[in-house]
Coordinates of C-alpha atoms (C1' of nucleotides) in Angstrom, one line a residue:
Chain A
X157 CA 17.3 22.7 18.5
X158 CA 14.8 24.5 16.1
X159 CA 11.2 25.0 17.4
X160 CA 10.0 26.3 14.0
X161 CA 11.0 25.4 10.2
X162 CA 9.5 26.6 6.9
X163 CA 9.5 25.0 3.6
X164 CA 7.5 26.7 0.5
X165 CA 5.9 30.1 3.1
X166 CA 4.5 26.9 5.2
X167 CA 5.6 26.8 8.8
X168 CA 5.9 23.5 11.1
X169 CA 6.4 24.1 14.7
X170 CA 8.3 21.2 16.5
X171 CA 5.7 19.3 19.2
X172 CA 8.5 16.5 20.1
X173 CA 10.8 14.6 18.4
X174 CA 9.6 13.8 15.2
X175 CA 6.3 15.8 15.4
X176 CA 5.6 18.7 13.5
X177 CA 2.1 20.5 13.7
X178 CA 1.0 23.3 11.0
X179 CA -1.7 25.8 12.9
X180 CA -5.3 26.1 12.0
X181 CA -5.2 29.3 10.1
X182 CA -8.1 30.9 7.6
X183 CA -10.2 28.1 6.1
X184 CA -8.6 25.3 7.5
X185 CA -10.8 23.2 9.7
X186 CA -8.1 21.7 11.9
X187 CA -4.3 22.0 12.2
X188 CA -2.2 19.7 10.5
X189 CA 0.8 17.0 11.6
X190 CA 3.8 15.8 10.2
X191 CA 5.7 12.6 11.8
X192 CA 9.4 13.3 10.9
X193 CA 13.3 13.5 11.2
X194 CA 14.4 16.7 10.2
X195 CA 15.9 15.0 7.1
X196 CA 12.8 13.5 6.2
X197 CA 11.0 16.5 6.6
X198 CA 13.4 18.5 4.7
X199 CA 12.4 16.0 1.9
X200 CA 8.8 16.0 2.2
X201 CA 9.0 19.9 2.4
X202 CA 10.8 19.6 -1.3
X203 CA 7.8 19.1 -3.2
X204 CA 4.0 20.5 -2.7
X205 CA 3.4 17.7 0.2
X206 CA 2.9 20.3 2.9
X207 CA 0.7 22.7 0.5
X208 CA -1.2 19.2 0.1
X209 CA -1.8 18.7 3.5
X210 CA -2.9 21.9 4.6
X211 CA -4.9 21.9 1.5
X212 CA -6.4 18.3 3.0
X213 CA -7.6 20.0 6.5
X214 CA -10.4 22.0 4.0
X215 CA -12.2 18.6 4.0
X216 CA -15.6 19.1 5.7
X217 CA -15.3 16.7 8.7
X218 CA -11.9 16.1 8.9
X219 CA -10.9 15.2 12.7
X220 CA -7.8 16.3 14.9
X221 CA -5.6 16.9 12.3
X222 CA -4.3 15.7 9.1
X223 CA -1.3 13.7 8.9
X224 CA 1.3 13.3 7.2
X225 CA 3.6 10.3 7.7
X226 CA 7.4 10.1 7.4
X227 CA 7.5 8.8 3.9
X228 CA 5.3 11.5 2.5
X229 CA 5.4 13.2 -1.0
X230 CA 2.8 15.0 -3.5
X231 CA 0.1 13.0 -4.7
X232 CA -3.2 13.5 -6.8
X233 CA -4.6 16.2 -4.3
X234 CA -3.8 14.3 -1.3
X235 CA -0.1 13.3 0.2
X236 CA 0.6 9.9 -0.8
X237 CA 1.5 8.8 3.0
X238 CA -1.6 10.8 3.8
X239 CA -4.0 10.2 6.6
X240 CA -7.4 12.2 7.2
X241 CA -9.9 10.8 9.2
X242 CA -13.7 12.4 8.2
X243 CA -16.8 11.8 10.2
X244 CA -19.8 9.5 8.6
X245 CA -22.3 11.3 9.1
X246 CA -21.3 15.4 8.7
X247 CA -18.4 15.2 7.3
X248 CA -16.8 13.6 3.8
X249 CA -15.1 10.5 1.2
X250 CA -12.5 11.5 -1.4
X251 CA -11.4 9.2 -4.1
X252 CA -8.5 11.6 -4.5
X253 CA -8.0 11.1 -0.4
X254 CA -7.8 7.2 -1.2
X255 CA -5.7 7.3 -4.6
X256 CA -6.0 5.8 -8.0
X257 CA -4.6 2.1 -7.2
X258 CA -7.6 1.3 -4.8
X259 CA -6.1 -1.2 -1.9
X260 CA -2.8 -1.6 -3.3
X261 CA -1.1 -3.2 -0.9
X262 CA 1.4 -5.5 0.1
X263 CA 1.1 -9.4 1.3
X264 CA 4.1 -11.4 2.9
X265 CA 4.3 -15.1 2.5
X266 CA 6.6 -17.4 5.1
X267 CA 8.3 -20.1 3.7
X268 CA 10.1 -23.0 5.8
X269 CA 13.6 -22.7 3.4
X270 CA 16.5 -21.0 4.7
X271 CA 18.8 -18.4 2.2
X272 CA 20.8 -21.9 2.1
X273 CA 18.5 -23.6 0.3
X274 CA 17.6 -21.0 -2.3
X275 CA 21.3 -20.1 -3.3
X276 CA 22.5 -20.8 -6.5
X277 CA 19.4 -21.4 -8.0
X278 CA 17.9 -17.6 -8.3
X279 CA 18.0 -17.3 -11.5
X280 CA 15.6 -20.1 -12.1
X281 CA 13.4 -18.8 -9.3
X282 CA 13.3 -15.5 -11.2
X283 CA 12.6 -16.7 -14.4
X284 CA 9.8 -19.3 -13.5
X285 CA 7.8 -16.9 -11.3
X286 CA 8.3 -14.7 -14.7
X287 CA 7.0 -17.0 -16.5
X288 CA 3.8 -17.6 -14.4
X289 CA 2.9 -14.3 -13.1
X290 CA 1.7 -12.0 -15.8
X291 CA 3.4 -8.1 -15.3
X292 CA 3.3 -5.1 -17.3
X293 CA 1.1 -3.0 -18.7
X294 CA -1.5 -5.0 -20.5
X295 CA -0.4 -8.6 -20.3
X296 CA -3.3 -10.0 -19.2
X297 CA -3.9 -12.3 -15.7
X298 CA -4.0 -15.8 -14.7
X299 CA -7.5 -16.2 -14.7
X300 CA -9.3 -15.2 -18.0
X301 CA -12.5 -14.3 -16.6
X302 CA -16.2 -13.3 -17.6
X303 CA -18.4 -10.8 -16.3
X304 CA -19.8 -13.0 -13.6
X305 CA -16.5 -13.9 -12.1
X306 CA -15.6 -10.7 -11.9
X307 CA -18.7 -9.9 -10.1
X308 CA -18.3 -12.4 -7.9
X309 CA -14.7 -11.6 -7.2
X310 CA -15.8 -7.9 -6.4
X311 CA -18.8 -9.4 -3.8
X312 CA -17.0 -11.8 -2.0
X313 CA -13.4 -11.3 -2.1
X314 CA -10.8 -14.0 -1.0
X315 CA -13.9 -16.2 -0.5
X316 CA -14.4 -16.4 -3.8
X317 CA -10.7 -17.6 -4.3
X318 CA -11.4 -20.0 -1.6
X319 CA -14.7 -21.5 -3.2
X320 CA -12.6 -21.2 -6.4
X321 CA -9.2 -23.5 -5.5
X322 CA -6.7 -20.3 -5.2
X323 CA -6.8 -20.1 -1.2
X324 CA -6.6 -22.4 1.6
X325 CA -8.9 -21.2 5.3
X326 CA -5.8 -19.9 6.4
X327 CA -5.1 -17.3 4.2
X328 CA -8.5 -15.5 4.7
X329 CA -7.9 -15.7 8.8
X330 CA -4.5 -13.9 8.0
X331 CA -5.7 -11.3 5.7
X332 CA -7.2 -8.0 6.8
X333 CA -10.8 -8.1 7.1
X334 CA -10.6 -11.9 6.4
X335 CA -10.1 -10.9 2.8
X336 CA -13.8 -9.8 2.2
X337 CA -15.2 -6.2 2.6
X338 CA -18.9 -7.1 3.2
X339 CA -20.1 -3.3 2.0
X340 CA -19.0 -4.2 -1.4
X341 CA -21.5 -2.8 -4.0
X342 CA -20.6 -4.2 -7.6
X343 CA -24.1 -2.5 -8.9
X344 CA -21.9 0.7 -8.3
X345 CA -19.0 -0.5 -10.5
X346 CA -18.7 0.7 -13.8
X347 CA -19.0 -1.6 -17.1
X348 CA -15.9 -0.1 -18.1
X349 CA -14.0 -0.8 -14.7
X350 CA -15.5 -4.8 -14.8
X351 CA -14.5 -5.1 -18.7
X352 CA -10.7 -3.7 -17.6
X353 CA -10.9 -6.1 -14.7
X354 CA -11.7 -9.5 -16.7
X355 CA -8.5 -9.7 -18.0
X356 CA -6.5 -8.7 -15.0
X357 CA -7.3 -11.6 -12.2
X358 CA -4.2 -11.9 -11.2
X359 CA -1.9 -9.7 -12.7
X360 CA 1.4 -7.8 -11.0
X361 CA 0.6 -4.7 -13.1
X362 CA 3.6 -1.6 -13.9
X363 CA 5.4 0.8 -11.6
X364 CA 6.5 0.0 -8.2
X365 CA 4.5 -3.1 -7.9
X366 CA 7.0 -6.1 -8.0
X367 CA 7.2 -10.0 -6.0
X368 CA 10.2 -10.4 -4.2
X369 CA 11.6 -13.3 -3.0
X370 CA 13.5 -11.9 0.4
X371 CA 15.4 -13.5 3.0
X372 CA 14.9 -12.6 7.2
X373 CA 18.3 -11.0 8.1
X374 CA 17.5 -9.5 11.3
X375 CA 14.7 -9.4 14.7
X376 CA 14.4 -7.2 16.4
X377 CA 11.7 -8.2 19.1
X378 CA 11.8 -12.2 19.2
X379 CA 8.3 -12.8 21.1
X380 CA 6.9 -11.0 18.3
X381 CA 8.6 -12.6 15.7
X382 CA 8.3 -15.4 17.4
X383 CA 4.4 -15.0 17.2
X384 CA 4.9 -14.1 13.6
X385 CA 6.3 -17.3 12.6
X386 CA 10.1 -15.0 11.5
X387 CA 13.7 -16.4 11.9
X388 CA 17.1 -15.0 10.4
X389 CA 18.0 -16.8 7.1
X390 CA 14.3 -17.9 6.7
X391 CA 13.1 -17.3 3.0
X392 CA 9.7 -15.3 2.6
X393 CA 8.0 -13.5 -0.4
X394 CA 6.9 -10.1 -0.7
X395 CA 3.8 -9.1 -3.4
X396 CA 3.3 -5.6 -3.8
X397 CA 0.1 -4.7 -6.4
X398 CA -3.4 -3.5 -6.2
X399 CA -6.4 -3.2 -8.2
X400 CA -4.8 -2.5 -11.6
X401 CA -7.3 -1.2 -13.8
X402 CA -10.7 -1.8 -12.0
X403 CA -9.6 0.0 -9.6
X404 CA -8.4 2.8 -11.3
X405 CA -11.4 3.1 -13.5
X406 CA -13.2 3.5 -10.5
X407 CA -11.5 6.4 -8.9
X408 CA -11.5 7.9 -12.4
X409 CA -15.4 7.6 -12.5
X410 CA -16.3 8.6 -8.7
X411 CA -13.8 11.5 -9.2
X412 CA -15.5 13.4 -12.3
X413 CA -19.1 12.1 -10.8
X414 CA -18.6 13.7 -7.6
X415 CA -17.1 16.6 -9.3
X416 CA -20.2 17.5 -11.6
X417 CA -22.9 16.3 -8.2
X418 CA -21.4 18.5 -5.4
X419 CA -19.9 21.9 -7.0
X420 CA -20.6 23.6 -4.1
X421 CA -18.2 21.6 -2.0
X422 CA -15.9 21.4 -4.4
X423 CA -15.8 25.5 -4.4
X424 CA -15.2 25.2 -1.1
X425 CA -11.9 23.1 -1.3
X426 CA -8.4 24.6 -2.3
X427 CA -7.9 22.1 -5.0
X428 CA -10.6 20.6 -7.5
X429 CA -8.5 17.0 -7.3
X430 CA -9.8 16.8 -3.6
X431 CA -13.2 16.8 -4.8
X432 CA -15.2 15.0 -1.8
X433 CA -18.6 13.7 -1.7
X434 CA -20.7 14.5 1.5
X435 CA -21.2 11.7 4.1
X436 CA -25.0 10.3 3.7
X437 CA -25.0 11.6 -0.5
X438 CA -25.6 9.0 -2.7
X439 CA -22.5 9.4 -4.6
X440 CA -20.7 8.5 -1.0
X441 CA -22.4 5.5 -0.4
X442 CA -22.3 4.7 -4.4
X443 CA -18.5 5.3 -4.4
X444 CA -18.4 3.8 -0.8
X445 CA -19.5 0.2 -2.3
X446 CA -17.6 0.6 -5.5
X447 CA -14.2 1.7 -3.9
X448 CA -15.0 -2.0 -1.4
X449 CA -15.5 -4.0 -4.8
X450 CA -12.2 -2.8 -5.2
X451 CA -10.6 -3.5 -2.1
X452 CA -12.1 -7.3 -3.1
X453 CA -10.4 -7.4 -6.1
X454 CA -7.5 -6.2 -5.0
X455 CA -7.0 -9.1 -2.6
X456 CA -7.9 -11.9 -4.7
X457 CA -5.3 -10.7 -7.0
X458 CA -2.6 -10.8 -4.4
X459 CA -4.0 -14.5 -3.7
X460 CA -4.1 -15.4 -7.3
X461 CA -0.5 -14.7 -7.5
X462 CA 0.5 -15.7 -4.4
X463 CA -1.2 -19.3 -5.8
X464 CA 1.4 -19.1 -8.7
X465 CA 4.4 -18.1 -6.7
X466 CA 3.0 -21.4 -4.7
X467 CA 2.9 -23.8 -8.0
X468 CA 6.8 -22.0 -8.9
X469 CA 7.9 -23.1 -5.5
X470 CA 6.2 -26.3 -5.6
X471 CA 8.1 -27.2 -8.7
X472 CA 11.3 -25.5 -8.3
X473 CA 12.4 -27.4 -4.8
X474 CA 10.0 -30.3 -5.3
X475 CA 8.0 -30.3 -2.6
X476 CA 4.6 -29.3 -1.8
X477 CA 3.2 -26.1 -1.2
X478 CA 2.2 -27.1 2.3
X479 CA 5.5 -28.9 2.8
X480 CA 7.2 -25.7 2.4
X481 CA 5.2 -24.3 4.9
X482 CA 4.2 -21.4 2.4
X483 CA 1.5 -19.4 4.8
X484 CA 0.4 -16.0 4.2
X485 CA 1.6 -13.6 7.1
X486 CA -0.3 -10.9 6.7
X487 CA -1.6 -8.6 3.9
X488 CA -1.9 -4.8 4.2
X489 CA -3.9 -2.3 2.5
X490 CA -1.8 1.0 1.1
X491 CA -5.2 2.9 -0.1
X492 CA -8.0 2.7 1.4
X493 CA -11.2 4.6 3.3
X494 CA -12.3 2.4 5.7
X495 CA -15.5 3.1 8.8
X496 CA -13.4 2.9 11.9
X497 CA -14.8 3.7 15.1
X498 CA -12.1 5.9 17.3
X499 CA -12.5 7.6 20.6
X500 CA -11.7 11.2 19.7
X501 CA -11.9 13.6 22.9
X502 CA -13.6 10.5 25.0
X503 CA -16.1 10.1 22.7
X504 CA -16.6 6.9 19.9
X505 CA -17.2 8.4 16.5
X506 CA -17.5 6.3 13.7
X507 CA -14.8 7.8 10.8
X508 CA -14.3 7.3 7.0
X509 CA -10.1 7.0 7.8
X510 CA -8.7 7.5 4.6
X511 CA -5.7 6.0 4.2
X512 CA -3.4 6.9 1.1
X513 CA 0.0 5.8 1.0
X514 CA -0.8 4.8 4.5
X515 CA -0.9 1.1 6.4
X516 CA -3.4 0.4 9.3
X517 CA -1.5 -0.1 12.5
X518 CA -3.6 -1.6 15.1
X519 CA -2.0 -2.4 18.2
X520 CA -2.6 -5.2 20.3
X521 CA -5.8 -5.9 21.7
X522 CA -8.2 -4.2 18.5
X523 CA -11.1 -6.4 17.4
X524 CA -10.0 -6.3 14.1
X525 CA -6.7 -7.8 14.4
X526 CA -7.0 -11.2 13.4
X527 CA -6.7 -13.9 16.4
X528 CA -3.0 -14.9 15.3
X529 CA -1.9 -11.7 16.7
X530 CA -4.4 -10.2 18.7
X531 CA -1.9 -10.4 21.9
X532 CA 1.0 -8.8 19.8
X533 CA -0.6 -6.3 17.5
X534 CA -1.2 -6.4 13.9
X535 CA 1.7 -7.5 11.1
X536 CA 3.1 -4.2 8.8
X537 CA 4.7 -4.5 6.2
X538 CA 7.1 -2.1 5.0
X539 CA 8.8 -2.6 1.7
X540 CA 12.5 -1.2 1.0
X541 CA 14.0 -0.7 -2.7
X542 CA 15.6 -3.4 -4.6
X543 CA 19.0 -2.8 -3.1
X544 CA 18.1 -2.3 0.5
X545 CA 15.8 -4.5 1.6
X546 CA 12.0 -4.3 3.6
X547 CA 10.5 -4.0 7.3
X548 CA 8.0 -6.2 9.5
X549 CA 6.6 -4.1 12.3
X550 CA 3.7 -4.6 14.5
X551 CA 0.3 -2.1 15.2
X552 CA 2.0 0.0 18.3
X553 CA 0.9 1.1 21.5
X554 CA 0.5 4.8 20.3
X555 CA -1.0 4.3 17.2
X556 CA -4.3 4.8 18.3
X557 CA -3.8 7.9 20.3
X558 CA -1.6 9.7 17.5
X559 CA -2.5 8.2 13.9
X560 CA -5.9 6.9 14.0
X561 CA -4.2 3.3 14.2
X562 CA -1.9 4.6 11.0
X563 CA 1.7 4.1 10.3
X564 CA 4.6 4.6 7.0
X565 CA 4.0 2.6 3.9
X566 CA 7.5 2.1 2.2
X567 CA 10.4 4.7 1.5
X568 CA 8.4 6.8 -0.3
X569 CA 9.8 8.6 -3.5
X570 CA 12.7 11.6 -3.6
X571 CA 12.9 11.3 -7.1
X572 CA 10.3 11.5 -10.1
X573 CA 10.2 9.0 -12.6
X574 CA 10.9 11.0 -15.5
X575 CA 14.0 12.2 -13.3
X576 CA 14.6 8.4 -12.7
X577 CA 15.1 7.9 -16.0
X578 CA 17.6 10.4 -16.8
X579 CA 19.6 9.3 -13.6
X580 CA 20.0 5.9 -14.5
X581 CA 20.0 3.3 -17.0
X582 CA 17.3 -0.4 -16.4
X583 CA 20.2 -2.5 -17.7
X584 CA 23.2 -1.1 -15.5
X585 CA 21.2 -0.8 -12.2
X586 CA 20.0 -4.5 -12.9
X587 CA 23.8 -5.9 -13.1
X588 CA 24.7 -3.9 -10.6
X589 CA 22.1 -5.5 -7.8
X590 CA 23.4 -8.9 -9.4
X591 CA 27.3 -8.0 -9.2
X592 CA 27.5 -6.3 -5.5
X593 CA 24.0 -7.4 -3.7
X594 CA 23.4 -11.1 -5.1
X595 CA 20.3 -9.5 -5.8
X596 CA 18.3 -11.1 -9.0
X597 CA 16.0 -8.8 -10.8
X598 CA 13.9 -10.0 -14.3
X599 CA 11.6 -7.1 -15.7
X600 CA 9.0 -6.5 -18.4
X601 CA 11.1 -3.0 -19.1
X602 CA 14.2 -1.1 -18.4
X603 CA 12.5 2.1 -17.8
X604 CA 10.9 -0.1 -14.4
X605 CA 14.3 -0.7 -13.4
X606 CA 15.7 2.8 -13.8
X607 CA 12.7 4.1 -12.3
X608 CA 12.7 1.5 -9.4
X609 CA 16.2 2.1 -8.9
X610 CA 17.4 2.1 -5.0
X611 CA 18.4 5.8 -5.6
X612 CA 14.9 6.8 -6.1
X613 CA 13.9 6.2 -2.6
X614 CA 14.0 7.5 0.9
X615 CA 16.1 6.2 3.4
X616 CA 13.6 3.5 4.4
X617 CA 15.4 2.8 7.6
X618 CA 14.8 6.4 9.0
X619 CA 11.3 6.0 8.0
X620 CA 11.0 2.7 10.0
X621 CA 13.3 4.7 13.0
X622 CA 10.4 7.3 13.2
X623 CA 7.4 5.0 13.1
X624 CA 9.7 2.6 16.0
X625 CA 10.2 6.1 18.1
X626 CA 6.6 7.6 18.2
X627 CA 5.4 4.0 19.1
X628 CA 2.6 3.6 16.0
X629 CA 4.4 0.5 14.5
X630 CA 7.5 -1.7 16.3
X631 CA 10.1 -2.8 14.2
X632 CA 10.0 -6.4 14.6
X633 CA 12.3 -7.9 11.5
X634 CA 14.1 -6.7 8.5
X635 CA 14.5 -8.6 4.9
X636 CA 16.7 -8.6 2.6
X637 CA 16.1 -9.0 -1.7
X638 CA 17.1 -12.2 -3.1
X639 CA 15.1 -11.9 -6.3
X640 CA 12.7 -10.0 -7.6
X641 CA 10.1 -9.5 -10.9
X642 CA 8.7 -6.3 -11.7
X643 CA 6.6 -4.9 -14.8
Chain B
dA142 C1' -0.8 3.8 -10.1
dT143 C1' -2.9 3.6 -15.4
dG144 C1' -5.3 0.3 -22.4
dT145 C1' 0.0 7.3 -19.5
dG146 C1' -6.8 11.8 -22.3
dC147 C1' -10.5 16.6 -23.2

DNA sequence: ATGTGC
């Protein structure tokens, strides 16, 4: 067994099985950690991850180490699969730290139909839930809305989709945070990001975002499944999309802002894109509540469409909505910087954990676990490719101790899209997924297909392996594709 | 990811 490995003149010195530490060396203000197989680390060490993560311990702040999770690759500044934890009161917020798609995320609905009832009749699944959930680039949403709506969506979050018809009391209990980040600050939100956001309420948006319509094909742990409402054959639905352009805007903004107000910390940092503001600024607090509004927005346009794949249901197999037992799992946030008090060294400090490309983890017992699950831990949700299906894990044991309550997000890329597209061709990945998987896929573009093809991605099963072994998320059930609309 | 930008 190797003890140390170098990819790019940057060594990793093995801690355990599938821990890998970099050394605080020169300006670095704490060592850094990767979570990986060797395989997976030979990926992530392909690209500039590593150089990204060394170049994240510069952060003023930042607090044991920076981490790197097993799905890890390059990102603006930051790993995407990137977690730095940065105290709030000496040390830092990066927009770069949180990414572009504020809260992206992914949701998982449970339905009471089994695979049995659903097959035969994809294709008219797929081509309703087409119909009525707007994706692509442009598009528009569901909701057409005006300024105040949008300012209302950004204050209250999935109560406002309560108040407005598009969630049940349910749904906010089984969100994070109850769907509503109270430290939202829309007065901090752009004109430009609002405008973008009117006509995006509910919207799927480009890229990796996609609904699936999956089927449970294996457990794992059955008390927590059991607690999770999962059962082999049972159908469920998977949306994956964040804050489109509002959120986006945003990090555009809060990035040049902070830039141009604190050049002397940006000096400081190996990489303009890391540009941080300093905990207690006014640009932190200002991008603080704007980067909340976002994670508002984001959910209520998860619950906008979830309302539509609701109707499709509805109408497709005739029954109601609450007939079909359609109840929201659980909905995670992929980008995020959220105040988290952890005990660091036996003492509570309150931390800006930035979470990009990253999934909160809580294990059992955490306040902020919603009731449901407090005795089990927290629902993740780790979605696959098209052709190889997605993950249900729960917060674990370790999580706290090693990840500041952190784990994977999906496969994570090995490919880039541009390389996608050379690779393969929309139309003969689509029919193959129909031909050999039973697998149903209706898109706005080709060019999503090629680049969303199951070749793109990691092995998401050794990703889930890893997160399983170091005890920061449990495998608890595994999904299969039955259909699936992308932009 | 993104009305794919200085």
């Amino acid at each position: 067994m190797t003890d140390t490995v170098e990819y790019n003149g940057i060594t990793l010195h093995k801690q355990s099985e599938y821990v890998w530490e970099i050394t605080q060396t020169g300006e670095m203000r704490s060592p850094a950690r990767v979570f990986a197989s060797e395989k997976l680390l030979s990926e992530i060490g392909d690209d500039d991850t590593l150089q990204q993560l060394v170049n994240a311990t510069h952060l003023p702040g930042i607090t044991k180490y920076a981490i790197c999770m097993p799905d890890g690759h390059q990102g603006y500044g930051f790993p995407v699969g990137g977690v730095g934890a940065m105290d709030t009161t000496d040390g830092c917020i990066s927009p770069g730290a949180v990414g572009f798609d504020i809260n992206c995320g992914v949701r998982m609905m449970r339905t009471n139909l089994s695979y049995s009832d659903v097959e035969g009749r994809e294709k008219a699944l797929v081509n309703r839930l087409f119909e009525t959930i707007p994706s692509g680039l442009g598009g528009g949403g569901v909701i057409s809305g005006d300024r105040k709506t949008v300012e209302a969506i950004l204050t209250d979050g999935m109560k406002w989709a309560l108040a407005n018809g598009y969630a049940t009391p349910d749904d906010l209990s089984h969100c994070e945070d109850g769907g509503w980040r109270p430290d939202a600050a829309p007065e901090h939100v752009s004109e430009k990001a609002k405008n973008r956001g009117e006509k995006q309420i509910g919207s799927l948006g480009s890229g990796n975002h996609f609904l699936e319509v999956q089927r449970v094909t294996d457990i794992y742990r059955d008390d927590v499944a059991a607690a999770f409402g999962l059962q082999p054959e049972q159908i469920v639905v998977l949306i994956h999309c964040g804050s489109r352009g509002l959120g986006h805007q945003i990090c555009s903004d809060y990035v040049r802002k902070i830039e141009k107000g604190h050049p002397e910390l940006l000096a400081a940092l190996p990489d303009k894109e890391l540009a941080a503001a300093p905990a207690g600024s006014e640009l932190a607090t200002a991008y603080y509540g704007a980067m909340c509004a976002a994670i508002n927005f984001a959910w209520v346009n998860r619950q906008v469409i979830m309302h539509q794949t609701r109707q499709v249901f509805a109408e497709i197999f005739d029954q109601s909505p609450q007939a079909l037992e359609m109840e929201l799992l659980y909905d995670v946030a992929h980008n995020i910087a959220k105040k988290e008090v952890h005990t660091v060294n036996g003492r509570d400090r309150e931390l800006y954990v930035h979470r990009k490309g990253a999934t909160r983890a809580f294990p059992a017992g955490r306040k902020e676990v919603p009731e449901a699950y407090r005795t089990v831990g927290q629902p993740i949700i780790i979605p696959g490719s098209m052709g190889t299906g997605s993950y249900i894990l729960r917060g674990g044991e370790n999580s706290l101790a090693l990840s500041f309550g952190s784990t994977a997000h999906g496969a994570g890329r090995v490919m880039s899209r541009t390389q996608a597209k050379k690779q393969f061709w929309g139309e003969t990945v689509r029919d193959e997924l129909e031909e050999t998987q039973h697998v149903y896929v209706k898109a706005q573009s080709g060019a999503t297909v090629a680049e969303e093809a199951p070749g793109v991605y990691k092995d998401v099963d050794e990703v889930v392996r890893v997160s399983d072994a170091l005890g920061i998320g449990d495998t608890v059930a595994r999904t299969f594709p039955v259909c699936n609309i992308k932009g």
